[in-house]
GROMACS .gro file of C-alpha atoms in nm:
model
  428
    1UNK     CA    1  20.316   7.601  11.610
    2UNK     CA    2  20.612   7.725  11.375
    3UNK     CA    3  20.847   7.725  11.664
    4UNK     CA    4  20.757   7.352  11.756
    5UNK     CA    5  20.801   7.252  11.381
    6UNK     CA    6  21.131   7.423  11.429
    7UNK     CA    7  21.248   7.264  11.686
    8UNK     CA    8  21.173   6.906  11.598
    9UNK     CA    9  21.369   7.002  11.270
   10UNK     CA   10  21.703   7.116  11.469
   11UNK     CA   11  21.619   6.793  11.665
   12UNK     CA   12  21.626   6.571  11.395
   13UNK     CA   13  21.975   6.769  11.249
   14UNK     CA   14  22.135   6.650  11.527
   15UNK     CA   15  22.067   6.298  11.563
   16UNK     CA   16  22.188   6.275  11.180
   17UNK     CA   17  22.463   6.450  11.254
   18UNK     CA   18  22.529   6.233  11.552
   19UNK     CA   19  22.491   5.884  11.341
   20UNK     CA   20  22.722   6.088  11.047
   21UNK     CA   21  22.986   6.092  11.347
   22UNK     CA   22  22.954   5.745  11.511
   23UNK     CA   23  23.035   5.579  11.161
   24UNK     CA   24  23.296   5.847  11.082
   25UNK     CA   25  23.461   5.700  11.441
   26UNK     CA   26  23.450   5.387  11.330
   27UNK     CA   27  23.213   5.265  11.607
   28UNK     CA   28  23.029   4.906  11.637
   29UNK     CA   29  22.695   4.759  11.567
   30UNK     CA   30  22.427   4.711  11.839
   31UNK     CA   31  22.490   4.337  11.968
   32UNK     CA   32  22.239   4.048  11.947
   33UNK     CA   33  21.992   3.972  12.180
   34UNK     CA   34  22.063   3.600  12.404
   35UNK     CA   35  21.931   3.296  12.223
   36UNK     CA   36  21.612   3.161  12.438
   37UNK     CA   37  21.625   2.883  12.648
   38UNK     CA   38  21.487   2.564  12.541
   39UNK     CA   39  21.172   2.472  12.670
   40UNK     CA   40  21.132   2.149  12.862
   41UNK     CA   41  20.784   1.955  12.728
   42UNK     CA   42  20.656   1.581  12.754
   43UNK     CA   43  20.668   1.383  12.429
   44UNK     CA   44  20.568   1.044  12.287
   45UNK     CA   45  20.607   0.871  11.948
   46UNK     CA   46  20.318   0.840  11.664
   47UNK     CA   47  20.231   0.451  11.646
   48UNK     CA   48  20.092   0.240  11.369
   49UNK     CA   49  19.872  -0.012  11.527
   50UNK     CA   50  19.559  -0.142  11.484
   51UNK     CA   51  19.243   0.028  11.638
   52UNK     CA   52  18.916  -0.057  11.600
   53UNK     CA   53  18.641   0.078  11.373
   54UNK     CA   54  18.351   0.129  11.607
   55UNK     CA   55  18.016   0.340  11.690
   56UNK     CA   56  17.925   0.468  11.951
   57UNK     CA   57  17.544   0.573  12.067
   58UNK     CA   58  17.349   0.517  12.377
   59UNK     CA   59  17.130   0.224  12.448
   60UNK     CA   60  16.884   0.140  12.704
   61UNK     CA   61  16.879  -0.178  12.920
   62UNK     CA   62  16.559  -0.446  12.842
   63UNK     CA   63  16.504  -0.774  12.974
   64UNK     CA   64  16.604  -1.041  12.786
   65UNK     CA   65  16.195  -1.180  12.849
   66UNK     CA   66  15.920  -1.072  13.064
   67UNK     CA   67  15.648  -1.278  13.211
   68UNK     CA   68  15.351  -1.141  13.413
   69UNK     CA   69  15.226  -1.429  13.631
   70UNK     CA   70  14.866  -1.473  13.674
   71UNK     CA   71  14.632  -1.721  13.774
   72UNK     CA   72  14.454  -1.952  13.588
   73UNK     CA   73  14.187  -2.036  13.819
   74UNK     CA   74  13.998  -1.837  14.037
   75UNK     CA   75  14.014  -1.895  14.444
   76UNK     CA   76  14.174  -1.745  14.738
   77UNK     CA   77  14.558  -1.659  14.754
   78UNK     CA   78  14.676  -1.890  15.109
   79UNK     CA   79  15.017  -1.830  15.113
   80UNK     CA   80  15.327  -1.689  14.952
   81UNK     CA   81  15.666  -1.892  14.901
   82UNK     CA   82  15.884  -1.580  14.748
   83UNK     CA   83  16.051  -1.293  14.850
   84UNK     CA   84  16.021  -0.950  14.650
   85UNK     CA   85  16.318  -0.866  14.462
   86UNK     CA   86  16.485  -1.222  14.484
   87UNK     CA   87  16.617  -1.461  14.180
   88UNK     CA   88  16.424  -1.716  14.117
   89UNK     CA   89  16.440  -2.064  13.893
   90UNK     CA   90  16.196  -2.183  13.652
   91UNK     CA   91  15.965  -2.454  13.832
   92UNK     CA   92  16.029  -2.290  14.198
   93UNK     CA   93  15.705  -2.214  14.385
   94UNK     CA   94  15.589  -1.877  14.387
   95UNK     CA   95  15.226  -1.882  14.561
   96UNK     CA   96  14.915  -2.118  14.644
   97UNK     CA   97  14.578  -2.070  14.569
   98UNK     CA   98  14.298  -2.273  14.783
   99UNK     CA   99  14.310  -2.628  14.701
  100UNK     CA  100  14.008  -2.739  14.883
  101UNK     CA  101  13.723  -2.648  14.574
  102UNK     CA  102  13.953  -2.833  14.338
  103UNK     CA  103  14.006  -3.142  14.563
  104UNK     CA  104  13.620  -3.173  14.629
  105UNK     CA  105  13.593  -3.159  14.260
  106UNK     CA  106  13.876  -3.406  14.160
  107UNK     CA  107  13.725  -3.707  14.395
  108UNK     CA  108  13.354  -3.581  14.267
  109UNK     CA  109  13.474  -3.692  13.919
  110UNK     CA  110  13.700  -3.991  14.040
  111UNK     CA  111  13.356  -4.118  14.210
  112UNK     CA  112  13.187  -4.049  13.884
  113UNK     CA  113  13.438  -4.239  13.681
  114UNK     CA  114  13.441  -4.543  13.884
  115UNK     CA  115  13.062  -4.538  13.838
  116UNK     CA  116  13.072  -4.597  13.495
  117UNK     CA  117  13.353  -4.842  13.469
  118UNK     CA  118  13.142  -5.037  13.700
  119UNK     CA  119  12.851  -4.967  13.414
  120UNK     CA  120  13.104  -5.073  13.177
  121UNK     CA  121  13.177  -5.421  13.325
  122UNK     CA  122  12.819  -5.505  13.397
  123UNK     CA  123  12.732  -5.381  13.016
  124UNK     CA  124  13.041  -5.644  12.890
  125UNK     CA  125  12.879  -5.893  13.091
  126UNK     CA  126  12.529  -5.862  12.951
  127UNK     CA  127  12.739  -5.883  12.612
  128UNK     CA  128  12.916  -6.194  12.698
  129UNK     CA  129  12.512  -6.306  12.799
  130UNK     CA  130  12.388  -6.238  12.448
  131UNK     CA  131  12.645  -6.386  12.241
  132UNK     CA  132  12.605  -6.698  12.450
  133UNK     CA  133  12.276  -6.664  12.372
  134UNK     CA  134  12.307  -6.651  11.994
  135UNK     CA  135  12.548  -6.942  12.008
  136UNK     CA  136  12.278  -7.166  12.163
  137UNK     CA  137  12.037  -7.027  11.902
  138UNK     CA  138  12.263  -7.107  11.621
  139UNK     CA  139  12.306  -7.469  11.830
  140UNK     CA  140  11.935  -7.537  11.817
  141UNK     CA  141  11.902  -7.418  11.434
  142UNK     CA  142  12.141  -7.638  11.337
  143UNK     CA  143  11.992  -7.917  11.537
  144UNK     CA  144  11.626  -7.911  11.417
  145UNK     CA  145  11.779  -7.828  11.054
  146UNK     CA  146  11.952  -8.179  11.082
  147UNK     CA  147  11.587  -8.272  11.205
  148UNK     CA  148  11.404  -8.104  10.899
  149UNK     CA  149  11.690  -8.296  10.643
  150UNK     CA  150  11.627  -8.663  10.762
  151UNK     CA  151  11.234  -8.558  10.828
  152UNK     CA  152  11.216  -8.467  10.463
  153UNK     CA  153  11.409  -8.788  10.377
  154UNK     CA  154  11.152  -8.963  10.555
  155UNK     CA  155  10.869  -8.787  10.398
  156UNK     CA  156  11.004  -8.857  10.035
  157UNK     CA  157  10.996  -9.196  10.121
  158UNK     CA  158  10.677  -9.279  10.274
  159UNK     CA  159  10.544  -9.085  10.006
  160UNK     CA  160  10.645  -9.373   9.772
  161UNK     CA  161  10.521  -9.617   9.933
  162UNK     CA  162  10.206  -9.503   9.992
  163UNK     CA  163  10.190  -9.425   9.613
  164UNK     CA  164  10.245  -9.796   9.579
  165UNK     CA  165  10.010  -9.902   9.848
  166UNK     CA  166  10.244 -10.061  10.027
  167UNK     CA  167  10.158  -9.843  10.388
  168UNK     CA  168   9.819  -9.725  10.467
  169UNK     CA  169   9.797  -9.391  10.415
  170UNK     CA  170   9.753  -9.259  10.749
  171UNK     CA  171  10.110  -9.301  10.829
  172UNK     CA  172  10.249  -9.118  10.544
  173UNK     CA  173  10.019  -8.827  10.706
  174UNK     CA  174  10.184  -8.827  11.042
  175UNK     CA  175  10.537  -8.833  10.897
  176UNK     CA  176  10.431  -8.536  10.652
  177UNK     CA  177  10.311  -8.382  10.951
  178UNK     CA  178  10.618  -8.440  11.137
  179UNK     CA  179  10.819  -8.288  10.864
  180UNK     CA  180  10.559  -7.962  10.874
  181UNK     CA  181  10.615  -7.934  11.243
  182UNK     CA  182  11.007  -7.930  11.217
  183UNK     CA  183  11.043  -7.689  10.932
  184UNK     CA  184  10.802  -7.480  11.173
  185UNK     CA  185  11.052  -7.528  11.461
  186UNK     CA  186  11.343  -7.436  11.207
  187UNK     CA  187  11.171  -7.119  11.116
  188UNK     CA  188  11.140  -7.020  11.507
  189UNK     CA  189  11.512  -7.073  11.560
  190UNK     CA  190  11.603  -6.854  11.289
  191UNK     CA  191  11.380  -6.599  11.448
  192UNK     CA  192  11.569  -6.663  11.802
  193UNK     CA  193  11.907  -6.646  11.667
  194UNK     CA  194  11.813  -6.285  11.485
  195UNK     CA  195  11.660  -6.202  11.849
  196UNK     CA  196  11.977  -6.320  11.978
  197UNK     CA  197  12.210  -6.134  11.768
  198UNK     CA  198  11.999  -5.772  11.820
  199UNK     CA  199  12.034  -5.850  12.190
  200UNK     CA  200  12.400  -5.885  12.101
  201UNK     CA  201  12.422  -5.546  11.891
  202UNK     CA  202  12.208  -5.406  12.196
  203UNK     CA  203  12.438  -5.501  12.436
  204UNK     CA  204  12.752  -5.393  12.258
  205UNK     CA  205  12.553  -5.041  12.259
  206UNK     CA  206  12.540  -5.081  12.616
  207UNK     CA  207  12.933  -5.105  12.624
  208UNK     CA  208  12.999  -4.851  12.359
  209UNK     CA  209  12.809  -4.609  12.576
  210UNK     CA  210  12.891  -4.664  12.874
  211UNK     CA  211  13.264  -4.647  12.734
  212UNK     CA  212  13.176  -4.267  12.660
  213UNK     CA  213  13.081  -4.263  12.952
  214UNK     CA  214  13.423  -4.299  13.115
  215UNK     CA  215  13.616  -4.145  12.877
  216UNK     CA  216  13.406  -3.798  12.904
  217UNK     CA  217  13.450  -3.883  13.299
  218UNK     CA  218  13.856  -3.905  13.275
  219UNK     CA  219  13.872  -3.596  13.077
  220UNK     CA  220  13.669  -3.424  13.349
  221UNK     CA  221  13.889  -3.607  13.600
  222UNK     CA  222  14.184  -3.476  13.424
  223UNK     CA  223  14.060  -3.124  13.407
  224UNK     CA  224  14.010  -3.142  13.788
  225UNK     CA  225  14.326  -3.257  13.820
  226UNK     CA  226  14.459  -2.986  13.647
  227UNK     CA  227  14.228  -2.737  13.773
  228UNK     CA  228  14.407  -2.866  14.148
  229UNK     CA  229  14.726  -2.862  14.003
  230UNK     CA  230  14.664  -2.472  13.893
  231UNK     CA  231  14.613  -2.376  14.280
  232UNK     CA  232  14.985  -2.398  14.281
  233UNK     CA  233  15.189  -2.113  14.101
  234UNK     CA  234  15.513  -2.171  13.955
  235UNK     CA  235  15.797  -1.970  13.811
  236UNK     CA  236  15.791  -1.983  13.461
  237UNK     CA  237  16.122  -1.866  13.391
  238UNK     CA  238  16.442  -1.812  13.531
  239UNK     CA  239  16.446  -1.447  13.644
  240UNK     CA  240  16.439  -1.171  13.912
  241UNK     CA  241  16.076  -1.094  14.062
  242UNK     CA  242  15.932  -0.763  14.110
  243UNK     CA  243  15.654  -0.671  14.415
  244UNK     CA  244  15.409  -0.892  14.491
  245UNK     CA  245  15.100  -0.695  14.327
  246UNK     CA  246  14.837  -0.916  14.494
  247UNK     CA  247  14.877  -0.980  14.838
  248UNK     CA  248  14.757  -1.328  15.045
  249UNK     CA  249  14.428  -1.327  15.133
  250UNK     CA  250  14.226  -1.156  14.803
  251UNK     CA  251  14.089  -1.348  14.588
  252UNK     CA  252  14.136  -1.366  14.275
  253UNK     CA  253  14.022  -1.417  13.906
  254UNK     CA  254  14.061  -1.618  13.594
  255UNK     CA  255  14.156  -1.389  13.317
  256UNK     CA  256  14.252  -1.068  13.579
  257UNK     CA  257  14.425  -0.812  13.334
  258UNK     CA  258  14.680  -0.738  13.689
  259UNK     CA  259  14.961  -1.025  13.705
  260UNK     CA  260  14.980  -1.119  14.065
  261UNK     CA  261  15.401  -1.046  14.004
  262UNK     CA  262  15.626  -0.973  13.690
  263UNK     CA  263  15.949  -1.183  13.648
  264UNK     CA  264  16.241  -1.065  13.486
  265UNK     CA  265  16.526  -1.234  13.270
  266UNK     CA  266  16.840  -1.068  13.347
  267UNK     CA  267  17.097  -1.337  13.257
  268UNK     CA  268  17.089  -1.278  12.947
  269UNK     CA  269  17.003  -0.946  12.892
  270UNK     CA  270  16.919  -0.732  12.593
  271UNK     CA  271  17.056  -0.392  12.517
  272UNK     CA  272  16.846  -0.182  12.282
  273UNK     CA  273  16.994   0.102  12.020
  274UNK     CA  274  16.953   0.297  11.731
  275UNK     CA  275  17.214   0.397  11.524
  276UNK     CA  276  17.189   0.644  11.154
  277UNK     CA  277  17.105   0.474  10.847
  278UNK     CA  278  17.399   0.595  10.700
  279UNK     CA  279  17.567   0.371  10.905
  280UNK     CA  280  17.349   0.043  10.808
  281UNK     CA  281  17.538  -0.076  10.491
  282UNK     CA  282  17.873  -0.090  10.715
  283UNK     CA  283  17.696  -0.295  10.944
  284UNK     CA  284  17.541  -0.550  10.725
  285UNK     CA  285  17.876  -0.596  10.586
  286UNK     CA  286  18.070  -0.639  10.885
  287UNK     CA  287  17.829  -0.863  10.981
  288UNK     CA  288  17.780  -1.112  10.696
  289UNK     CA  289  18.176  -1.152  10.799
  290UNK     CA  290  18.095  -1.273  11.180
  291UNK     CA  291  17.964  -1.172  11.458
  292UNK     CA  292  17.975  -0.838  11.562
  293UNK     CA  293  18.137  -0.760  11.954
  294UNK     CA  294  17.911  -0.486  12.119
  295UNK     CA  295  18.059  -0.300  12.433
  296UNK     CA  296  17.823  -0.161  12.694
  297UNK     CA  297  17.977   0.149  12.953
  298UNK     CA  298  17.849   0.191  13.314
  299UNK     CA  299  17.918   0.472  13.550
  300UNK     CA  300  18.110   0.666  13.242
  301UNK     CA  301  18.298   0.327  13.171
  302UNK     CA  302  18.359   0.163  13.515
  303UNK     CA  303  18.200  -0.121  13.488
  304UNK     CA  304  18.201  -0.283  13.082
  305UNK     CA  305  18.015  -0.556  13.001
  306UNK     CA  306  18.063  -0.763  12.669
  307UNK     CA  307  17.791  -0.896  12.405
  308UNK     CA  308  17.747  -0.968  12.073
  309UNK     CA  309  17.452  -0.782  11.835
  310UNK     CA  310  17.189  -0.999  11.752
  311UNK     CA  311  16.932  -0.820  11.619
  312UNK     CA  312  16.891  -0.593  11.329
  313UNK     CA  313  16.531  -0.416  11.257
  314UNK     CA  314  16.381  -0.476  10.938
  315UNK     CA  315  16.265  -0.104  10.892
  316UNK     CA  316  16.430   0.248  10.898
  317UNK     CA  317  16.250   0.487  11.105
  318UNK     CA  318  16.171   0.769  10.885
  319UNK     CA  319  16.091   1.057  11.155
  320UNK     CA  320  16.460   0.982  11.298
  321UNK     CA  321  16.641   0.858  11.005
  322UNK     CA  322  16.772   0.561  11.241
  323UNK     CA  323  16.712   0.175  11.278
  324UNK     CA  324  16.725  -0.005  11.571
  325UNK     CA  325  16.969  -0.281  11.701
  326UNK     CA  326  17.029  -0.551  11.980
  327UNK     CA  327  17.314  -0.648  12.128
  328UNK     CA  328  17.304  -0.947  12.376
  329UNK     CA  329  17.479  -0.981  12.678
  330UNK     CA  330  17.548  -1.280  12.936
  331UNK     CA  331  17.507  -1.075  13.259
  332UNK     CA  332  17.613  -1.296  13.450
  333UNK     CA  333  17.795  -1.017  13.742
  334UNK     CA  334  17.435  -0.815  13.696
  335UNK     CA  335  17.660  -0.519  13.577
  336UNK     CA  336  17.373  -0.442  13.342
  337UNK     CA  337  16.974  -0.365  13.458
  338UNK     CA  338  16.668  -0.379  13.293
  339UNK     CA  339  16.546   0.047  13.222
  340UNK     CA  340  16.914   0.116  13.231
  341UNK     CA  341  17.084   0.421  12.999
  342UNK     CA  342  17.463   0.276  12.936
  343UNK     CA  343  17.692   0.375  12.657
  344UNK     CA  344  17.741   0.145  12.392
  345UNK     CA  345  18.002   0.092  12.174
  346UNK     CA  346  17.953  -0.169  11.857
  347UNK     CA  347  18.292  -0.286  11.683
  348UNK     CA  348  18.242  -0.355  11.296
  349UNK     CA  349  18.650  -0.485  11.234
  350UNK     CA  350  18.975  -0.315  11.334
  351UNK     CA  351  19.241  -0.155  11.069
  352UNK     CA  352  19.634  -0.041  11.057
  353UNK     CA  353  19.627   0.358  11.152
  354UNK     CA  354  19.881   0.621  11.287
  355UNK     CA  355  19.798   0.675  11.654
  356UNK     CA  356  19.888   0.960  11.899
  357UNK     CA  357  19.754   1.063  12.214
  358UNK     CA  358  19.470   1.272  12.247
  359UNK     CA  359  19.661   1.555  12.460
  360UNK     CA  360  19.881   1.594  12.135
  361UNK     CA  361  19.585   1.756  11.888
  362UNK     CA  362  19.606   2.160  11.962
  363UNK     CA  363  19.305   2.349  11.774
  364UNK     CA  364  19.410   2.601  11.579
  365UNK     CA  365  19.277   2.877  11.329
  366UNK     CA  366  19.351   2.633  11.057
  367UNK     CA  367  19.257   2.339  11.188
  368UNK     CA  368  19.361   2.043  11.419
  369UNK     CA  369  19.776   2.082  11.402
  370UNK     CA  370  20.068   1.872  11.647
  371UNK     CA  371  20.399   1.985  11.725
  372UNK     CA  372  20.641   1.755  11.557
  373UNK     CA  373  20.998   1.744  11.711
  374UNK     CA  374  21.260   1.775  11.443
  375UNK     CA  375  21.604   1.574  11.489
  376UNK     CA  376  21.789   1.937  11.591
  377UNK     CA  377  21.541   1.918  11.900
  378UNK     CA  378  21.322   2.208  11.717
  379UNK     CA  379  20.994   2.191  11.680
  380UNK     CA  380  20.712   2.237  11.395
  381UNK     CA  381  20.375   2.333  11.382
  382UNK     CA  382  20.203   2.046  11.143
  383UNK     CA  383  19.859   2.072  11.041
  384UNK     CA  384  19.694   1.724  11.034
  385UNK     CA  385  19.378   1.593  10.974
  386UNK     CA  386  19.214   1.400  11.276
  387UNK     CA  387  19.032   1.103  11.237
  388UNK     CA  388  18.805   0.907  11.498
  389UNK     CA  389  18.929   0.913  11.848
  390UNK     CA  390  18.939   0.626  12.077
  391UNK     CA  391  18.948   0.629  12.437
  392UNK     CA  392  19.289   0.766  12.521
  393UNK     CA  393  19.394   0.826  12.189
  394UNK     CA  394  19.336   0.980  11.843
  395UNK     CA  395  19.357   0.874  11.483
  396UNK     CA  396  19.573   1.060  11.216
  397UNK     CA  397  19.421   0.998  10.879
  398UNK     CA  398  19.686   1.251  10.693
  399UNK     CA  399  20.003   1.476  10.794
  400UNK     CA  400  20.165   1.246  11.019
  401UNK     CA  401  20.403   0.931  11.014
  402UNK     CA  402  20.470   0.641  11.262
  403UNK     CA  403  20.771   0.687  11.449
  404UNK     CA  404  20.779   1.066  11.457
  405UNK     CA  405  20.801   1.241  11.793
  406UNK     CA  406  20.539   1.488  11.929
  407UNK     CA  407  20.458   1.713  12.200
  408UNK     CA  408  20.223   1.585  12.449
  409UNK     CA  409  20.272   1.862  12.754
  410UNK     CA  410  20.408   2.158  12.722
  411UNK     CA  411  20.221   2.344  12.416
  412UNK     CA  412  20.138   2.668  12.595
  413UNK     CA  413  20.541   2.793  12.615
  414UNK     CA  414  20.587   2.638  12.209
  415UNK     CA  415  20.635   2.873  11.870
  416UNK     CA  416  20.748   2.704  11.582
  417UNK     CA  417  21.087   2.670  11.535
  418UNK     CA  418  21.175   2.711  11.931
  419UNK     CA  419  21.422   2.455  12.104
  420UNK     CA  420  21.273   2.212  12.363
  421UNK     CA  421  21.423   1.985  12.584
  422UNK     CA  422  21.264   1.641  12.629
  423UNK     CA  423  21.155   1.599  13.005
  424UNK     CA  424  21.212   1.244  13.124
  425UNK     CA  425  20.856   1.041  13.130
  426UNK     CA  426  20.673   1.009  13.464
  427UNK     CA  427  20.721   0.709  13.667
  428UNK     CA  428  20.376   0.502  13.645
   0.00000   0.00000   0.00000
């Protein structure tokens, strides 16, 4: 060990002695090392524009209304006039039920109805009958009345001269009696015109009843009639149809809980989301300012489809901490379908921000940071603080300004500080 230590010592003499001697000589410095090349990277310029202030979620695709079709009456399915799958119009035929119950039952109450207005006619006739009647009653009472007045005229008469002796009294008696016997008569007419006008009340009875008659007949002719009509099923909407659920040939049932097929709206169409509650008051205020544009994505945004948000739930859910929306879209390319997942992207306004590309953002230890090339074509490693990013691109909130240039390909080969050579951009 001591002769190592002794000869790292003599060692160590003589490179000190060596370096004494190379200044003594007068000898030169060790020369620099080469400066490094630069390095050649893509670049692009930091834009203010305006981008839009959006959020994004997933929705699910509903239709914009769903009817199950069923029957209203019950009979045998005779034929189908869709096909499964197809578009259909509101009023086209979809099936037929078995008219031949409901047309048995339709001239069954027809028959019925022309029964009664027969009833009816004869009834009016026996009215017309009794008010005749009455006026020949009322004819007759006014007659013998006139009868009774100059009768009683008469009897006041004879009645003075037979006070006077003048007649015997024998005739005063048969024109007394006469006036007796025409008040009697009167009496008997009154009775006949009061017999007269109950046969009248009697007979417009008749009519009244035999009017309900026919009017409880034409509502069961018109319930036939619609009962007929029923035995032929129409779309009730415009819309796609789904399978046929009931085939020809079954019979089936008013009130059946199974629709005999389900029609679909698809033009419009509904698309369903939820977004955080945080994000509700931004919402509410974009929209008291207009409608609201909603974006739906297909096939990771190859097919778009625009809308406009519609709906806004009245209630938070509390076990998600997120309220439900709907957007409404025209559909008219069927880009969108009902039990669809699409991504969907709601625009609330659009404001002036500092835009790069997203390939420019590098992640460092500190944070997001962009290499910024300087006017001496040197470059500088610039923290900034990234805001929401857009399809191709990526908002700068702080630490940039519009106008600068920065590195979009090259990052890997970059220090700060190192000299880069702008490569000439692609030809699109």
């Amino acid at each position: 060990m001591r002769g190592v230590g002794r000869g790292l010592l003599l060692l160590g003499a003589a490179a000190l002695s060596a370096g004494c001697s190379d200044r003594a000589g007068g000898s030169q410095a060790p020369a620099a090392p080469p400066a490094r090349p630069a390095v050649p990277v893509g670049v692009a310029t930091a834009e203010q524009k305006m981008v839009p202030l959006q959020v994004s979620t997933v929705g699910n695709v509903q239709a914009y209304t769903t009817v199950g079709v069923k029957s209203q009456i019950a009979g045998q399915i005779t034929k189908v006039h869709f096909t499964e799958g197809r578009e259909v119009k509101r009023g086209d035929l979809l099936l037929t039920i078995d008219p031949r119950p409901f047309e048995a039952a339709l001239r069954q109450s027809e028959a019925n109805l022309a029964r009664d207005v027969a009833q009816v006619r004869q009834a009016e006739a026996a009215r017309g009958q009794r008010e005749a009647d009455v006026t020949q009653a009322l004819a007759n009472l006014e007659r013998d009345q006139a009868q009774v007045e100059n009768a009683r005229v008469q009897e006041q008469r004879y009645r003075d001269l037979v006070a006077k002796d003048f007649i015997a009294r024998e005739q005063y008696d048969q024109v007394r009696t006469n006036l007796a016997t025409l008040q009697a008569v009167v009496q008997a007419d009154r009775a006949a015109v009061d017999n007269a006008r109950a046969s009248v009340r009697a007979a417009e009875a008749a009519v009244e009843n035999a009017q309900a008659a026919i009017k409880g007949n034409e509502a069961m002719r018109d319930s036939a009639r619609l009962q007929l009509a029923y035995t032929t099923i129409h779309a009730p909407i415009d819309g796609r149809t789904g399978n046929l659920l009931v085939q020809p040939g079954n019979v089936v049932k008013t009130g059946e809980e199974t629709p005999l097929v389900v029609i679909a709206q698809v033009q419009p169409i509904h698309v369903s989301f939820s977004v955080p509650e945080h994000q509700l008051a931004a919402i509410n205020t974009y929209r008291g300012q207009g409608t609201l544009k909603v974006e739906a994505r297909v096939d990771g945004g190859k097919r778009t489809a625009a809308g406009a948000l519609t709906f806004v739930n009245n209630t938070v859910d509390p076990t998600t901490g997120t309220i439900q929306l709907k957007a409404t879209f025209p559909n008219a390319d069927n880009t969108l379908w009902p039990g669809q997942f699409v991504e969907v992207v709601l625009r609330l306004t659009t404001e002036s921000a500092v835009v790069v590309p997203s390939e420019a953002v590098q992640a460092g230890q500190q944070g997001s940071f962009i290499f910024v090339v300087k006017p001496d074509l040197t470059v500088e490693a610039r923290q900034v603080k990234v805001g929401r990013r857009l399809a191709r691109e990526v908002v700068i909130d702080n630490g940039l300004k519009p106008g600068e240039r920065i590195v979009t390909d090259g990052q890997l080969r970059l220090v700060p500080g190192a000299r880069v050579e702008i490569k000439p951009p692609r030809s699109s």
